[in-house]
XYZ file of C-alpha atoms in Angstrom:
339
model
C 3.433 -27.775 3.959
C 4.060 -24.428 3.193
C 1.808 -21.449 1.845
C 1.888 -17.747 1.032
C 0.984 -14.307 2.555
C -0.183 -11.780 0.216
C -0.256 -8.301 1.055
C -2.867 -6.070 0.393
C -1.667 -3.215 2.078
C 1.535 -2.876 3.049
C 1.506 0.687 4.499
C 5.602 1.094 5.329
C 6.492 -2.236 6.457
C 9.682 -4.183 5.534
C 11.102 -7.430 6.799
C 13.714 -7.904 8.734
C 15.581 -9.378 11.959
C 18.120 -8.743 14.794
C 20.485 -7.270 12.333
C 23.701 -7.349 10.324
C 26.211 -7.919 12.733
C 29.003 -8.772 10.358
C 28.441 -5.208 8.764
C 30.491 -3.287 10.824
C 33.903 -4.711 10.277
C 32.917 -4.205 5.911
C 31.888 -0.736 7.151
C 27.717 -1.255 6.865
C 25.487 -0.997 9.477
C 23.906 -3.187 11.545
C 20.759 -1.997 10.887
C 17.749 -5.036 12.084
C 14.393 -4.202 14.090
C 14.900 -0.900 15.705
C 12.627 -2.076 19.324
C 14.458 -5.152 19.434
C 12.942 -6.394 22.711
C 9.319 -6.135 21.001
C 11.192 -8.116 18.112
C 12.723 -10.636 19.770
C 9.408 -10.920 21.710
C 7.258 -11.364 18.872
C 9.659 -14.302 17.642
C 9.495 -16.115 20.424
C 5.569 -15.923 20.627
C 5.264 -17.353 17.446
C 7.864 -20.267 18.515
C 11.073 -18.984 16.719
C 14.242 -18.328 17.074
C 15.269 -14.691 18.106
C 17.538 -14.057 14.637
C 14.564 -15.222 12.690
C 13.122 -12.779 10.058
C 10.033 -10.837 11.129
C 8.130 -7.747 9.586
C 8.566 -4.142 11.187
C 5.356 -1.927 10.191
C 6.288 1.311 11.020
C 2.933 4.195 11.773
C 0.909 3.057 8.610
C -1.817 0.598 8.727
C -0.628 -2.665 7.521
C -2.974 -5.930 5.688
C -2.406 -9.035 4.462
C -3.903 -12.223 3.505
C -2.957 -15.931 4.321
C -3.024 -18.694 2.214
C -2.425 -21.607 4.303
C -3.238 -21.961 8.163
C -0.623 -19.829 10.003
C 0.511 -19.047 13.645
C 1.745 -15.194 14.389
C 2.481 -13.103 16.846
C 2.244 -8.958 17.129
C 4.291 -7.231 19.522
C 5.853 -2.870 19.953
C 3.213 0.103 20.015
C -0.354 -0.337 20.865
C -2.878 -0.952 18.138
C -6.050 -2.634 16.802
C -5.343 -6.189 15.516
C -8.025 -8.169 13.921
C -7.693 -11.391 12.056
C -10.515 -12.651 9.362
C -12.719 -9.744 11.342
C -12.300 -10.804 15.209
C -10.578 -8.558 17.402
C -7.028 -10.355 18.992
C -4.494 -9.443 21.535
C -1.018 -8.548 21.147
C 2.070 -9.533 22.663
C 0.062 -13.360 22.681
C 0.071 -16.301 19.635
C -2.739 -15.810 17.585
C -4.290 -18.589 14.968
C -4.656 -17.321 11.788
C -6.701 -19.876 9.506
C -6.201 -19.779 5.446
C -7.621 -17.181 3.384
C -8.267 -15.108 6.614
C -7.154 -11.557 6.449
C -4.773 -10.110 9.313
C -4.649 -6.614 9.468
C -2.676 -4.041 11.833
C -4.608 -0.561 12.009
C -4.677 2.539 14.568
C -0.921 2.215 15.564
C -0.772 4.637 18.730
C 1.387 5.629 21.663
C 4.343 4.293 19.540
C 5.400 4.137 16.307
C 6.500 0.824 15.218
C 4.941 -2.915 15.649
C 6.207 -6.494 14.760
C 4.492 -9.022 12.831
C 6.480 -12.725 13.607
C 4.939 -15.692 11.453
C 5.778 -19.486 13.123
C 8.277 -20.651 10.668
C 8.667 -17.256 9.088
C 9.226 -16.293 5.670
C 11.707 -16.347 2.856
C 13.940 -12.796 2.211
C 16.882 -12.231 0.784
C 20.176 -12.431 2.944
C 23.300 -10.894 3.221
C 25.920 -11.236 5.534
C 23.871 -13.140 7.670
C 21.092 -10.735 7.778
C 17.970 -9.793 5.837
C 17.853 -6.624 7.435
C 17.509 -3.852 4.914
C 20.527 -1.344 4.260
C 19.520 1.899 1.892
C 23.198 2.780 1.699
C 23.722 -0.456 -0.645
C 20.295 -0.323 -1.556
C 19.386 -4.217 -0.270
C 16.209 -5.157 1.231
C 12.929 -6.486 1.364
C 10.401 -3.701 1.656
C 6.839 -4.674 0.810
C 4.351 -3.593 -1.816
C 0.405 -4.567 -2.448
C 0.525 -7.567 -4.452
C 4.102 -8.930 -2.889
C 3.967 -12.664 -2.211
C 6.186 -13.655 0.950
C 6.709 -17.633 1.169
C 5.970 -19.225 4.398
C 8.046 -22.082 5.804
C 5.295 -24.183 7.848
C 1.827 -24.439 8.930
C 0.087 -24.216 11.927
C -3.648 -25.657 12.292
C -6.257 -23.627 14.271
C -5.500 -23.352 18.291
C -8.885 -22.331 19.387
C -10.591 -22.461 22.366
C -13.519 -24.888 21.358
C -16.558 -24.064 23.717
C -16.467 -19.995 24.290
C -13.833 -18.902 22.141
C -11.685 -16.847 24.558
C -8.186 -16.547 24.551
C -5.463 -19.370 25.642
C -2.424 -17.394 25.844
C -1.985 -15.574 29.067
C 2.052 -15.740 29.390
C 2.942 -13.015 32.061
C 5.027 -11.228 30.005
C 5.085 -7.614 31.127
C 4.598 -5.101 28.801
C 6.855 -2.220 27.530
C 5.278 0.936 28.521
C 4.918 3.260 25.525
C 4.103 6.868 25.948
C 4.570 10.219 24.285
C 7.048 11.980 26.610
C 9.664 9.293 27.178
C 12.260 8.870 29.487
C 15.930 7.520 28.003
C 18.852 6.611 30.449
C 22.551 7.303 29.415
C 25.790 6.508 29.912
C 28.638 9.448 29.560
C 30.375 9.431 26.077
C 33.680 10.005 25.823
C 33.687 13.314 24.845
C 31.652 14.795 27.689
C 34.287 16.626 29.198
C 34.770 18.907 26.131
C 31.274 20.473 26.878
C 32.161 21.824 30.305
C 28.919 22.889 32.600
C 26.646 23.413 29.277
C 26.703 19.098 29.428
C 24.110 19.272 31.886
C 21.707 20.986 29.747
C 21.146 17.431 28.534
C 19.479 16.012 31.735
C 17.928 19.665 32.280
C 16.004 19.798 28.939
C 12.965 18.269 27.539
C 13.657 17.541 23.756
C 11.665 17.142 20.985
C 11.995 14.566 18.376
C 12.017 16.027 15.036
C 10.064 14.834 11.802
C 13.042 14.218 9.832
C 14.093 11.539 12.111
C 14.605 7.896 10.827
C 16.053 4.673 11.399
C 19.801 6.103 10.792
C 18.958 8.775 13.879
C 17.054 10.731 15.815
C 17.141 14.082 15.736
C 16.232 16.348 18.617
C 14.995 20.539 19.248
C 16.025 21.667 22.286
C 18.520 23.513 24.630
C 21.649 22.380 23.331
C 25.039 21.820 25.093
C 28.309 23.323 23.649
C 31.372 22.367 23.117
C 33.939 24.312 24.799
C 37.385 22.703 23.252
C 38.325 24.011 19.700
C 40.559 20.709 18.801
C 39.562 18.722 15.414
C 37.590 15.796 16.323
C 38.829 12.903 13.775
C 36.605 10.918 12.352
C 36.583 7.363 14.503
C 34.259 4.508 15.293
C 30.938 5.488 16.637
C 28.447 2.877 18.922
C 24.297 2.907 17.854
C 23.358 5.119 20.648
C 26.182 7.758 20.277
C 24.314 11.169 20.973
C 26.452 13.935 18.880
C 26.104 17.666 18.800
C 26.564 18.309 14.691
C 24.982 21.809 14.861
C 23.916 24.563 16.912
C 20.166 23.186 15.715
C 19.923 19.756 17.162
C 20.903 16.834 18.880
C 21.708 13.829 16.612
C 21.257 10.174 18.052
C 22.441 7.230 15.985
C 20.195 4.387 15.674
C 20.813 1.286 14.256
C 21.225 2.564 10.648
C 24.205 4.630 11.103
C 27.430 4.952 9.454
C 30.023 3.104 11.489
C 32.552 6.017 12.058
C 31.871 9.721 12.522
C 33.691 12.899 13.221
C 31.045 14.716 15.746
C 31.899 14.791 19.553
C 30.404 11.778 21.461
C 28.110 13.943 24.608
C 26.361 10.410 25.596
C 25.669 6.986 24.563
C 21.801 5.448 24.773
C 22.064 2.493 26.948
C 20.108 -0.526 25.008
C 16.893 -0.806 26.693
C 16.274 2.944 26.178
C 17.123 2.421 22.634
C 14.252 -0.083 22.073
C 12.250 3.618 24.049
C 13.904 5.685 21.257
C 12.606 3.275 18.378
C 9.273 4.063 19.800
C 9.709 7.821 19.906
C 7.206 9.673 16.889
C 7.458 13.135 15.776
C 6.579 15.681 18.407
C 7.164 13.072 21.385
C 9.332 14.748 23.608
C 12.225 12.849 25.365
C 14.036 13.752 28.538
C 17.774 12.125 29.528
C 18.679 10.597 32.506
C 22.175 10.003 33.566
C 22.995 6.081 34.366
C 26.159 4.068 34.348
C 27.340 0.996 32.977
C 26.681 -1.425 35.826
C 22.900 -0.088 36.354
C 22.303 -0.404 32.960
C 24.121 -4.014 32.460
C 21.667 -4.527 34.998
C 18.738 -3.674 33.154
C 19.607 -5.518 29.660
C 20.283 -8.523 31.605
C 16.994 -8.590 33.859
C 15.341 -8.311 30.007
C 16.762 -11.006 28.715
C 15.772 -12.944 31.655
C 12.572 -12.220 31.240
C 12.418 -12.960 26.938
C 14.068 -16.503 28.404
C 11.371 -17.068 30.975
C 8.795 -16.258 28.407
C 10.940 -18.641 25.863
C 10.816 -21.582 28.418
C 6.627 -20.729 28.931
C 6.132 -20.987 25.345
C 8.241 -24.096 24.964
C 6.461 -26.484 27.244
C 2.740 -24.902 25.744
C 4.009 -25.960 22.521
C 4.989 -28.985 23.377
C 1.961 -29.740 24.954
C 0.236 -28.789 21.642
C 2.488 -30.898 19.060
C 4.078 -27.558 17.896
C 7.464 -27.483 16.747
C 9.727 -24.669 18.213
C 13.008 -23.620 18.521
C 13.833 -23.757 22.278
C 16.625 -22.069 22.389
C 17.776 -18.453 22.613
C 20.276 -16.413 19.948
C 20.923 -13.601 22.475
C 24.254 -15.034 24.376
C 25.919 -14.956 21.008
C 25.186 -11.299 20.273
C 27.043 -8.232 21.855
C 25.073 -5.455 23.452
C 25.017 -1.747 21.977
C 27.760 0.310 23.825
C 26.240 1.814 26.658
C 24.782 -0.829 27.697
């Protein structure tokens, strides 16, 4: 049986999913939820797969209404979730039953949260992806009054004597905070900046307002380079930090162009990626050199952890007649550079 979810305020919230990974080699980006752990998290709370499309609300308070009996899942920056009234938890499966309303308010410490529905919903697709692209203009983004189709239904899981909670999973939390730490690896243009590279480990940035999905940018003591040869334009990773101007630091996220013409200083390992996608204006961020096997390291003990968390939700599920899709998408997707 499947049902609707209305929204009634849809704040700035699109949906989307892991990303376009086909779009690089056409020349798009790969775009896809920008705190992908929190994504991929919320999926597999609500018993999906990890590609599976999901919304991203970004800072605005976010509201919709269910028509059918639904399972979901909220994950990313702290907030105030409430479903038909009653406070829930995030980062845990949460019942919603139909005609409830679910709404997402008070997003703080971070700036971005993840809505995952069991099942999911319908969007558009290309290239694999329903991730949104503003260079070609595709995407989902959500309106008051937009009607998302849901694929199944979930009847109520509720405690039936004292109403408490029945997920406790042991997943650990990200930690989200506003002057954030992010680890990098050395790009390979770090030798043209001489001694002023090590401003970057020796400043504390901050991130600007006219950041966005494509990038972050960043005030702060800024390294120069010292070569005067043209730098051609190339193929650039998500994560590349670049020094455009003597204004700011620019760091690609996963909406940037594929190729760029900007000397590579440092490249964001993954983890601190999902840290950057968390980042509002005014949070300040300080760098910390890493290298590739300590941060291999790192992305790996994550995924370790989503799969641990996949396998606890799998036999719950089980136990409770819910269908879910056991296994994981991650083996078949290739880490950011830097990683």
């Amino acid at each position: 049986m499947t049902g609707s979810l209305i929204i009634q305020q849809p704040g700035n919230s699109v949906v989307t999913d892991l990303g376009r990974f086909q779009g690089p080699r056409f020349g798009l980006p790969v775009n896809g939820a920008l705190d992908q752990f929190s994504a991929r998290a919320a999926n597999i709370l609500a018993g999906n797969a990890d590609k599976t499309p999901l919304l991203e609300i970004t800072a605005l308070d976010f509201r919709m209404r269910a028509t059918t009996d639904i399972l979901i899942a909220v994950t990313g920056a702290p907030l105030h979730l409430t479903v038909g009234g009653r406070e829930c938890q995030q980062w845990e499966p949460v019942s919603v039953r139909a005609g409830e309303t679910v709404a997402v308010r008070g997003i703080t410490g971070g700036l971005r949260a993840y809505l995952a529905i069991h099942g999911s919903v319908e969007a558009p697709v290309l290239l694999g992806s329903c991730a949104p692209d503003t260079v070609v203009g595709f995407g989902l983004r959500l309106a008051e009054g937009t009607e998302l189709k849901t694929t199944r239904t979930v009847p109520p899981i509720r405690q039936p004597y004292f109403d408490l909670p029945l997920f406790r999973l042991g997943l650990t939390r990200p930690e989200f905070s506003s002057n954030a730490l992010v680890e990098v690896t050395d790009g390979p243009d770090a030798d043209d900046f001489g001694e002023t590279a090590d401003l970057l480990f020796n400043t504390e940035y901050t991130v600007s307002g006219r950041s966005n999905h494509i990038g972050l940018r960043l005030g702060g003591a800024l390294p120069e380079r010292q070569s005067t040869g043209e730098v051609l334009s190339r193929g650039v990773p998500v994560g590349a930090i670049e020094v455009p101007s003597r204004e700011e630091l620019l760091v690609l996220h996963r909406g940037r162009g594929v190729t760029a013409g900007y000397p590579v200083l440092a490249v964001v390992t993954s983890r601190s990626l999902d840290v950057l996608a968390q980042a509002r204006p005014g949070h300040t961020i300080t760098f910390r050199r890493t290298t590739v096997p300590e941060a291999t390291a790192k992305y790996r003990a994550a995924l370790r952890e989503l799969e641990n968390l996949r396998s606890t939700v799998s036999t719950i599920f089980g136990l409770l007649g819910i269908g879910i899709s056991r296994q994981p998408d991650w083996p078949t997707l290739a880490p950011a550079a830097g990683t």
